[in-house]
Backbone as a chain_set.jsonl record, in Angstrom:
{"seq": "MKKHIMRTGIIALAVILLLALMAAAAPRASQEAVVDGVTYEFEILEGNNVSITDINVPDSVTVVDIPGTITSGEETYTVTDYDVWNYDDFDSVLTLTLPNTLTAVSGEFRSFPNVTEITIPGSVEVFEIRILQHGQSREDCFL", "coords": {"N": [[0.816, -1.191, 0.0], [1.93, 1.276, 0.835], [3.905, 1.546, -1.106], [2.332, 1.88, -3.387], [1.022, 4.329, -2.883], [3.259, 5.978, -2.727], [4.289, 5.703, -5.318], [2.151, 6.757, -6.811], [2.21, 9.388, -5.859], [4.715, 10.224, -6.818], [4.297, 10.061, -9.579], [2.268, 11.975, -9.855], [3.674, 14.283, -9.083], [5.604, 14.342, -11.113], [3.936, 14.834, -13.337], [2.945, 17.378, -12.663], [5.34, 18.866, -12.685], [6.038, 18.56, -15.397], [3.875, 19.891, -16.644], [4.344, 22.476, -15.664], [6.822, 23.041, -16.875], [6.034, 22.995, -19.568], [4.294, 25.172, -19.622], [6.072, 27.249, -19.097], [7.649, 27.144, -21.357], [5.915, 27.769, -23.354], [4.908, 29.807, -26.106], [4.824, 33.347, -25.755], [1.945, 35.364, -25.584], [1.284, 37.737, -28.011], [0.626, 41.229, -27.953], [-1.054, 44.21, -29.072], [-0.562, 47.709, -29.549], [-1.431, 51.052, -30.322], [0.39, 53.906, -30.864], [0.698, 57.259, -31.379], [-0.139, 56.892, -34.045], [1.38, 54.753, -34.922], [1.609, 51.262, -35.032], [2.425, 48.987, -32.57], [3.609, 45.809, -31.888], [3.864, 43.731, -29.115], [5.438, 41.827, -26.466], [4.819, 40.727, -23.192], [7.158, 40.901, -20.649], [9.017, 39.994, -17.725], [7.583, 41.307, -14.727], [6.415, 44.599, -15.203], [7.445, 45.018, -17.718], [8.054, 45.242, -21.267], [8.702, 43.807, -24.499], [9.193, 45.12, -27.627], [8.143, 43.632, -30.523], [7.338, 43.832, -33.114], [6.551, 46.241, -35.642], [4.468, 48.613, -37.215], [4.176, 51.019, -39.585], [2.279, 53.616, -40.848], [2.101, 55.149, -44.141], [1.837, 57.9, -43.888], [3.264, 58.744, -41.705], [6.172, 60.363, -40.595], [7.917, 60.655, -38.551], [9.102, 58.562, -36.059], [8.804, 57.974, -32.791], [9.767, 55.768, -30.688], [7.94, 54.563, -28.055], [8.494, 54.995, -24.493], [6.832, 53.862, -22.705], [3.992, 51.712, -22.857], [0.534, 51.479, -23.036], [-1.921, 49.133, -22.375], [-5.12, 48.161, -22.253], [-5.868, 48.496, -18.918], [-3.356, 48.497, -17.979], [-0.054, 49.78, -17.742], [2.975, 49.518, -19.355], [6.557, 49.269, -19.276], [8.801, 49.888, -21.854], [11.39, 47.906, -22.471], [12.843, 46.335, -24.173], [13.789, 46.064, -27.596], [13.119, 44.18, -30.22], [12.949, 43.63, -33.15], [12.333, 42.137, -36.201], [11.715, 43.02, -39.012], [10.691, 43.154, -42.327], [9.458, 44.984, -43.897], [9.431, 48.046, -45.726], [9.552, 51.215, -44.474], [9.401, 53.813, -45.935], [8.609, 56.448, -45.609], [9.448, 57.309, -43.154], [11.622, 59.48, -41.59], [12.873, 60.161, -39.276], [13.91, 58.423, -36.418], [13.506, 57.605, -33.116], [14.799, 56.262, -30.171], [13.692, 55.134, -26.966], [14.834, 56.086, -23.646], [14.403, 54.053, -21.908], [15.069, 51.615, -22.816], [16.879, 48.578, -22.469], [17.839, 46.556, -23.93], [18.599, 45.997, -27.308], [17.854, 44.504, -30.29], [17.761, 42.676, -33.401], [16.812, 44.215, -36.405], [17.257, 47.304, -38.194], [16.498, 47.698, -40.722], [14.096, 48.364, -41.873], [13.795, 51.039, -42.054], [14.826, 52.793, -44.321], [15.34, 55.468, -44.965], [16.145, 56.783, -42.743], [18.79, 58.457, -41.392], [20.222, 58.792, -39.128], [20.724, 57.499, -35.925], [20.307, 57.477, -32.482], [21.596, 55.695, -29.876], [20.343, 54.985, -26.785], [21.899, 55.603, -23.566], [21.05, 53.787, -21.689], [20.998, 51.294, -22.796], [22.14, 48.054, -22.551], [22.6, 45.729, -23.907], [23.352, 45.305, -27.232], [22.51, 44.152, -30.167], [22.302, 44.353, -33.09], [21.71, 43.228, -36.279], [21.555, 44.242, -38.916], [21.863, 47.533, -39.845], [21.065, 49.066, -41.993], [19.946, 48.117, -45.114], [21.714, 47.834, -48.119], [22.434, 50.492, -48.137], [24.211, 53.104, -46.395], [24.353, 54.085, -42.998], [24.468, 57.426, -41.964], [25.101, 58.405, -39.426], [25.521, 56.882, -36.268], [24.933, 57.072, -33.056], [26.256, 56.346, -29.89]], "CA": [[0.0, 0.0, 0.0], [2.815, 2.433, 0.898], [4.565, 1.672, -2.41], [1.341, 2.401, -4.324], [0.842, 5.755, -2.565], [4.491, 6.661, -3.091], [4.362, 5.717, -6.775], [1.13, 7.71, -7.263], [2.721, 10.725, -5.534], [5.815, 10.521, -7.747], [3.692, 10.294, -10.888], [1.576, 13.266, -9.788], [4.713, 15.305, -9.065], [6.175, 14.398, -12.463], [2.956, 15.487, -14.205], [2.938, 18.802, -12.297], [6.582, 19.45, -13.201], [5.928, 18.593, -16.846], [2.957, 20.98, -16.988], [5.026, 23.743, -15.37], [7.813, 23.243, -17.933], [5.323, 23.304, -20.803], [3.775, 26.541, -19.507], [7.21, 28.162, -19.187], [8.177, 27.105, -22.716], [4.885, 28.187, -24.303], [5.148, 31.143, -26.652], [4.082, 34.425, -25.112], [0.935, 35.965, -26.438], [1.591, 39.095, -28.429], [-0.429, 42.222, -27.853], [-0.817, 45.366, -29.923], [-0.953, 49.035, -29.081], [-1.177, 52.111, -31.294], [0.889, 55.126, -30.243], [0.985, 58.283, -32.398], [-0.392, 56.363, -35.381], [2.244, 53.608, -35.194], [1.169, 50.054, -34.334], [3.507, 48.21, -31.975], [3.294, 44.497, -31.343], [4.783, 43.541, -28.0], [5.269, 40.705, -25.55], [5.054, 41.096, -21.803], [8.286, 40.228, -20.011], [8.83, 39.959, -16.27], [7.126, 42.56, -14.149], [5.654, 45.425, -16.14], [8.319, 45.31, -18.855], [7.657, 44.629, -22.523], [9.606, 43.786, -25.64], [8.545, 45.397, -28.907], [8.53, 42.553, -31.431], [6.997, 44.198, -34.487], [6.147, 47.633, -35.775], [3.828, 48.902, -38.497], [4.139, 52.47, -39.72], [1.565, 54.068, -42.037], [2.866, 56.019, -45.042], [1.712, 59.31, -43.511], [4.119, 59.032, -40.545], [7.564, 60.652, -40.951], [8.72, 60.614, -37.322], [8.746, 57.484, -35.151], [9.385, 58.032, -31.456], [9.375, 54.54, -30.013], [7.562, 55.02, -26.714], [9.12, 54.4, -23.317], [5.774, 53.095, -22.055], [2.852, 51.325, -23.684], [-0.645, 51.149, -22.237], [-2.827, 48.155, -22.965], [-6.183, 48.011, -21.256], [-5.616, 49.356, -17.765], [-1.96, 48.313, -17.584], [0.994, 50.531, -18.426], [4.196, 48.734, -19.37], [7.787, 49.95, -19.655], [9.452, 49.272, -23.006], [12.795, 47.666, -22.129], [13.493, 45.589, -25.25], [13.384, 46.259, -28.985], [13.57, 42.969, -30.903], [12.116, 43.649, -34.345], [12.883, 41.591, -37.447], [10.658, 43.403, -39.926], [11.241, 43.341, -43.664], [8.721, 46.021, -44.613], [10.137, 49.32, -45.819], [8.778, 52.382, -44.086], [10.139, 54.862, -46.633], [8.193, 57.787, -45.191], [10.072, 57.659, -41.865], [12.893, 60.19, -41.706], [13.458, 60.251, -37.935], [13.614, 57.31, -35.525], [14.049, 57.885, -31.79], [14.675, 55.162, -29.218], [13.497, 55.666, -25.616], [15.909, 55.808, -22.686], [14.001, 52.933, -21.058], [15.576, 50.38, -23.423], [18.098, 47.957, -21.952], [18.303, 45.6, -24.943], [18.187, 46.292, -28.682], [18.295, 43.445, -31.194], [16.978, 42.613, -34.626], [17.29, 44.997, -37.547], [16.637, 48.595, -38.471], [16.442, 47.784, -42.177], [12.782, 48.853, -42.293], [13.82, 52.5, -42.083], [15.929, 53.104, -45.232], [15.599, 56.896, -45.092], [16.653, 57.322, -41.477], [20.241, 58.543, -41.551], [20.866, 58.974, -37.833], [20.077, 56.837, -34.794], [21.022, 57.614, -31.216], [21.341, 54.563, -28.988], [20.352, 55.531, -25.423], [22.896, 55.08, -22.633], [20.456, 52.725, -20.879], [21.115, 50.014, -23.516], [23.228, 47.194, -22.077], [22.804, 44.699, -24.926], [23.094, 45.861, -28.561], [22.758, 43.059, -31.113], [21.642, 44.663, -34.352], [22.361, 42.543, -37.395], [21.653, 45.143, -40.065], [21.341, 48.874, -39.608], [20.369, 49.505, -43.194], [20.338, 47.28, -46.241], [22.032, 48.472, -49.384], [22.846, 51.879, -47.953], [24.95, 53.233, -45.145], [23.913, 55.09, -42.043], [25.39, 58.535, -41.842], [25.545, 58.486, -38.04], [24.936, 56.039, -35.237], [25.527, 57.577, -31.824], [26.076, 55.515, -28.701]], "C": [[0.867, 1.266, 0.0], [3.502, 2.659, -0.447], [3.614, 2.274, -3.433], [1.134, 3.907, -4.112], [2.069, 6.54, -2.993], [4.612, 6.78, -4.618], [3.352, 6.709, -7.355], [1.592, 9.15, -7.01], [3.83, 11.145, -6.481], [5.266, 10.82, -9.134], [2.992, 11.648, -10.907], [2.583, 14.409, -9.81], [5.345, 15.458, -10.444], [5.233, 15.1, -13.428], [2.915, 16.989, -13.929], [4.187, 19.49, -12.833], [6.553, 19.559, -14.723], [5.005, 19.721, -17.299], [3.595, 22.345, -16.744], [6.073, 24.046, -16.442], [7.148, 23.618, -19.252], [4.796, 24.735, -20.771], [4.905, 27.551, -19.659], [7.74, 28.237, -20.619], [7.165, 27.576, -23.762], [5.182, 29.588, -24.822], [4.266, 32.171, -25.944], [3.088, 35.005, -26.102], [1.323, 37.402, -26.755], [0.364, 39.975, -28.257], [-0.072, 43.376, -28.767], [-1.27, 46.632, -29.228], [-0.604, 50.033, -30.176], [-0.783, 53.371, -30.529], [1.29, 56.082, -31.356], [0.863, 57.735, -33.82], [0.428, 55.145, -35.758], [1.739, 52.417, -34.38], [2.385, 49.272, -33.871], [2.949, 46.884, -31.496], [4.314, 44.236, -30.252], [4.433, 42.306, -27.192], [5.602, 41.184, -24.15], [6.186, 40.24, -21.254], [7.996, 40.151, -18.515], [8.404, 41.324, -15.763], [6.252, 43.303, -15.133], [6.507, 45.848, -17.32], [7.812, 44.608, -20.103], [8.788, 44.705, -23.537], [8.788, 44.09, -26.885], [9.071, 44.371, -29.906], [8.165, 42.832, -32.889], [6.479, 45.629, -34.481], [5.525, 47.798, -37.15], [3.587, 50.401, -38.57], [3.36, 52.837, -40.979], [2.404, 55.048, -42.859], [2.837, 57.485, -44.633], [2.645, 59.71, -42.362], [5.562, 59.237, -40.996], [8.495, 60.586, -39.749], [8.206, 59.476, -36.45], [9.534, 57.665, -33.872], [8.916, 56.781, -30.73], [9.109, 54.897, -28.552], [8.332, 54.306, -25.598], [8.129, 53.59, -22.506], [4.679, 52.816, -23.068], [1.721, 50.957, -22.745], [-1.531, 50.206, -23.027], [-3.886, 47.846, -21.921], [-5.937, 48.999, -20.129], [-4.176, 49.277, -17.288], [-1.034, 49.196, -18.406], [2.294, 49.773, -18.247], [5.379, 49.602, -19.785], [8.438, 49.18, -20.793], [10.941, 49.138, -22.692], [13.562, 46.959, -23.238], [12.913, 45.984, -26.599], [13.974, 45.08, -29.74], [12.722, 42.776, -32.159], [12.905, 43.133, -35.541], [11.813, 41.808, -38.506], [11.277, 43.701, -41.286], [10.431, 44.308, -44.513], [9.592, 47.27, -44.679], [9.17, 50.443, -45.48], [9.527, 53.605, -44.618], [9.808, 56.264, -46.151], [8.915, 58.247, -43.921], [11.451, 58.264, -42.094], [13.63, 60.258, -40.365], [12.981, 59.085, -37.087], [14.293, 57.592, -34.193], [13.773, 56.691, -30.877], [14.54, 55.731, -27.805], [14.651, 55.294, -24.684], [15.515, 54.74, -21.67], [14.545, 51.607, -21.578], [16.832, 49.89, -22.719], [18.668, 46.97, -22.958], [17.725, 45.981, -26.305], [18.742, 45.176, -29.552], [17.385, 43.437, -32.409], [17.627, 43.415, -35.728], [16.6, 46.352, -37.568], [16.476, 48.786, -39.981], [15.113, 48.319, -42.685], [12.736, 50.363, -42.453], [14.947, 52.985, -43.002], [16.261, 54.59, -45.344], [15.99, 57.571, -43.789], [18.173, 57.304, -41.572], [20.976, 58.687, -40.227], [20.048, 58.283, -36.758], [20.946, 57.075, -33.575], [20.612, 56.45, -30.323], [21.419, 55.092, -27.562], [21.399, 54.861, -24.53], [22.372, 53.953, -21.761], [20.632, 51.344, -21.506], [22.361, 49.267, -23.041], [23.585, 46.131, -23.106], [22.41, 45.301, -26.274], [23.499, 44.808, -29.575], [21.976, 43.292, -32.398], [22.417, 44.008, -35.482], [22.566, 43.484, -38.568], [21.072, 46.488, -39.664], [20.568, 49.362, -40.817], [20.863, 48.678, -44.368], [20.621, 48.121, -47.481], [22.491, 49.912, -49.298], [23.619, 51.96, -46.656], [24.331, 54.316, -44.283], [24.928, 56.208, -42.033], [25.964, 58.601, -40.426], [24.793, 57.489, -37.18], [25.639, 56.418, -33.951], [25.23, 56.643, -30.673], [26.203, 56.377, -27.464]], "O": [[0.586, 2.213, -0.734], [3.668, 3.797, -0.885], [4.027, 3.087, -4.259], [1.08, 4.665, -5.08], [1.953, 7.631, -3.551], [4.991, 7.83, -5.139], [3.674, 7.43, -8.3], [1.39, 10.027, -7.851], [3.88, 12.301, -6.902], [5.734, 11.747, -9.795], [3.113, 12.39, -11.881], [2.361, 15.408, -10.494], [5.595, 16.577, -10.893], [5.684, 15.888, -14.258], [2.856, 17.787, -14.864], [4.098, 20.589, -13.381], [7.005, 20.562, -15.276], [5.329, 20.435, -18.249], [3.405, 23.269, -17.535], [6.197, 25.193, -16.872], [7.655, 24.474, -19.976], [4.844, 25.435, -21.782], [4.721, 28.596, -20.282], [8.227, 29.285, -21.044], [7.518, 27.762, -24.926], [5.649, 30.45, -24.078], [3.121, 31.894, -25.588], [3.362, 35.118, -27.297], [1.65, 38.18, -25.859], [-0.774, 39.527, -28.396], [1.076, 43.509, -29.191], [-2.215, 46.638, -28.438], [0.399, 49.877, -30.872], [-1.52, 53.843, -29.663], [2.133, 55.746, -32.188], [1.663, 58.073, -34.693], [0.198, 54.556, -36.814], [1.472, 52.544, -33.185], [3.263, 48.934, -34.665], [1.943, 46.838, -30.788], [5.504, 44.489, -30.441], [3.308, 41.809, -27.223], [6.546, 41.948, -23.947], [6.175, 39.016, -21.378], [6.841, 40.237, -18.1], [8.807, 42.358, -16.296], [5.434, 42.695, -15.824], [6.308, 46.932, -17.868], [7.22, 43.531, -20.029], [9.691, 45.537, -23.446], [7.806, 43.405, -27.171], [10.278, 44.252, -30.115], [8.635, 42.14, -33.792], [6.034, 46.15, -33.458], [5.984, 47.207, -38.127], [2.89, 50.978, -37.734], [3.735, 52.417, -42.073], [3.307, 55.697, -42.33], [3.736, 58.24, -45.002], [2.796, 60.899, -42.081], [6.12, 58.391, -41.695], [9.712, 60.475, -39.902], [7.017, 59.421, -36.134], [10.757, 57.532, -33.851], [7.799, 56.737, -30.216], [9.971, 55.475, -27.889], [8.76, 53.162, -25.753], [8.52, 52.733, -21.713], [4.468, 53.581, -24.009], [1.916, 50.219, -21.778], [-1.848, 50.449, -24.192], [-3.585, 47.334, -20.843], [-5.813, 50.201, -20.364], [-3.812, 49.917, -16.302], [-1.209, 49.342, -19.616], [2.673, 49.424, -17.129], [5.224, 50.552, -20.552], [8.608, 47.964, -20.71], [11.665, 50.132, -22.651], [14.793, 46.976, -23.249], [11.71, 46.208, -26.734], [15.192, 44.985, -29.889], [11.886, 41.876, -32.224], [13.991, 43.622, -35.851], [11.086, 40.879, -38.857], [12.272, 44.419, -41.378], [10.681, 44.444, -45.711], [10.399, 47.517, -43.783], [8.122, 50.601, -46.105], [10.188, 54.328, -43.872], [10.631, 57.172, -46.268], [8.983, 59.445, -43.648], [12.326, 57.65, -42.705], [14.853, 60.396, -40.324], [11.786, 58.791, -37.041], [15.506, 57.794, -34.138], [12.654, 56.181, -30.822], [15.206, 56.712, -27.476], [15.352, 54.308, -24.91], [16.216, 54.542, -20.678], [14.496, 50.594, -20.881], [17.732, 50.671, -22.41], [19.833, 46.585, -22.865], [16.532, 46.251, -26.439], [19.948, 44.925, -29.56], [16.358, 44.116, -32.434], [18.831, 43.316, -35.964], [15.506, 46.521, -37.03], [16.335, 49.913, -40.456], [15.026, 48.699, -43.853], [11.744, 50.907, -42.936], [15.932, 53.537, -42.512], [17.36, 54.939, -45.776], [16.149, 58.791, -43.737], [18.772, 56.255, -41.805], [22.207, 58.702, -40.195], [18.831, 58.455, -36.683], [22.163, 56.898, -33.619], [19.429, 56.248, -30.049], [22.465, 55.603, -27.16], [21.738, 53.694, -24.724], [23.161, 53.231, -21.151], [20.439, 50.332, -20.834], [23.479, 49.776, -23.119], [24.729, 45.682, -23.173], [21.279, 45.753, -26.449], [24.687, 44.592, -29.818], [21.091, 42.511, -32.745], [23.624, 44.207, -35.623], [23.649, 43.515, -39.152], [19.934, 46.574, -39.203], [19.527, 50.004, -40.675], [22.069, 48.557, -44.586], [19.846, 49.01, -47.835], [22.899, 50.49, -50.305], [23.677, 50.99, -45.9], [23.848, 55.332, -44.783], [26.132, 55.955, -42.087], [27.161, 58.824, -40.243], [23.591, 57.282, -37.342], [26.819, 56.115, -33.775], [24.096, 56.199, -30.495], [26.084, 55.875, -26.346]]}, "num_chains": 1, "name": "protein.A"}
């Protein structure tokens, strides 16, 4: 009887651990927010921090100020990561500003072919940009 109870307890514990691992490995649900006409797709990180994972800029927008905070529903999140791998060209954008809340920047800035200057905020600890601009060169990139 004791062996049966012990075996059942071990199996139950294994199932609980497996479910916890599956939940931790599950992809995070993306959310969207529109700020100044620009649509940002983001994932919630730990705490009230978010990572911007995609961006969509209408042709009428010439200045993109990536926000330091994003509000979704009743929650306000701090933008700490920029991890965008977007292959759309937002030709209308001439100015791109990154917020000083960012601690990590990765992905590409190839979607902004007419932006000639980017200032990387001093808050950035991790900078892993693969391509700043395809086929052209940035005039200035300030750190």
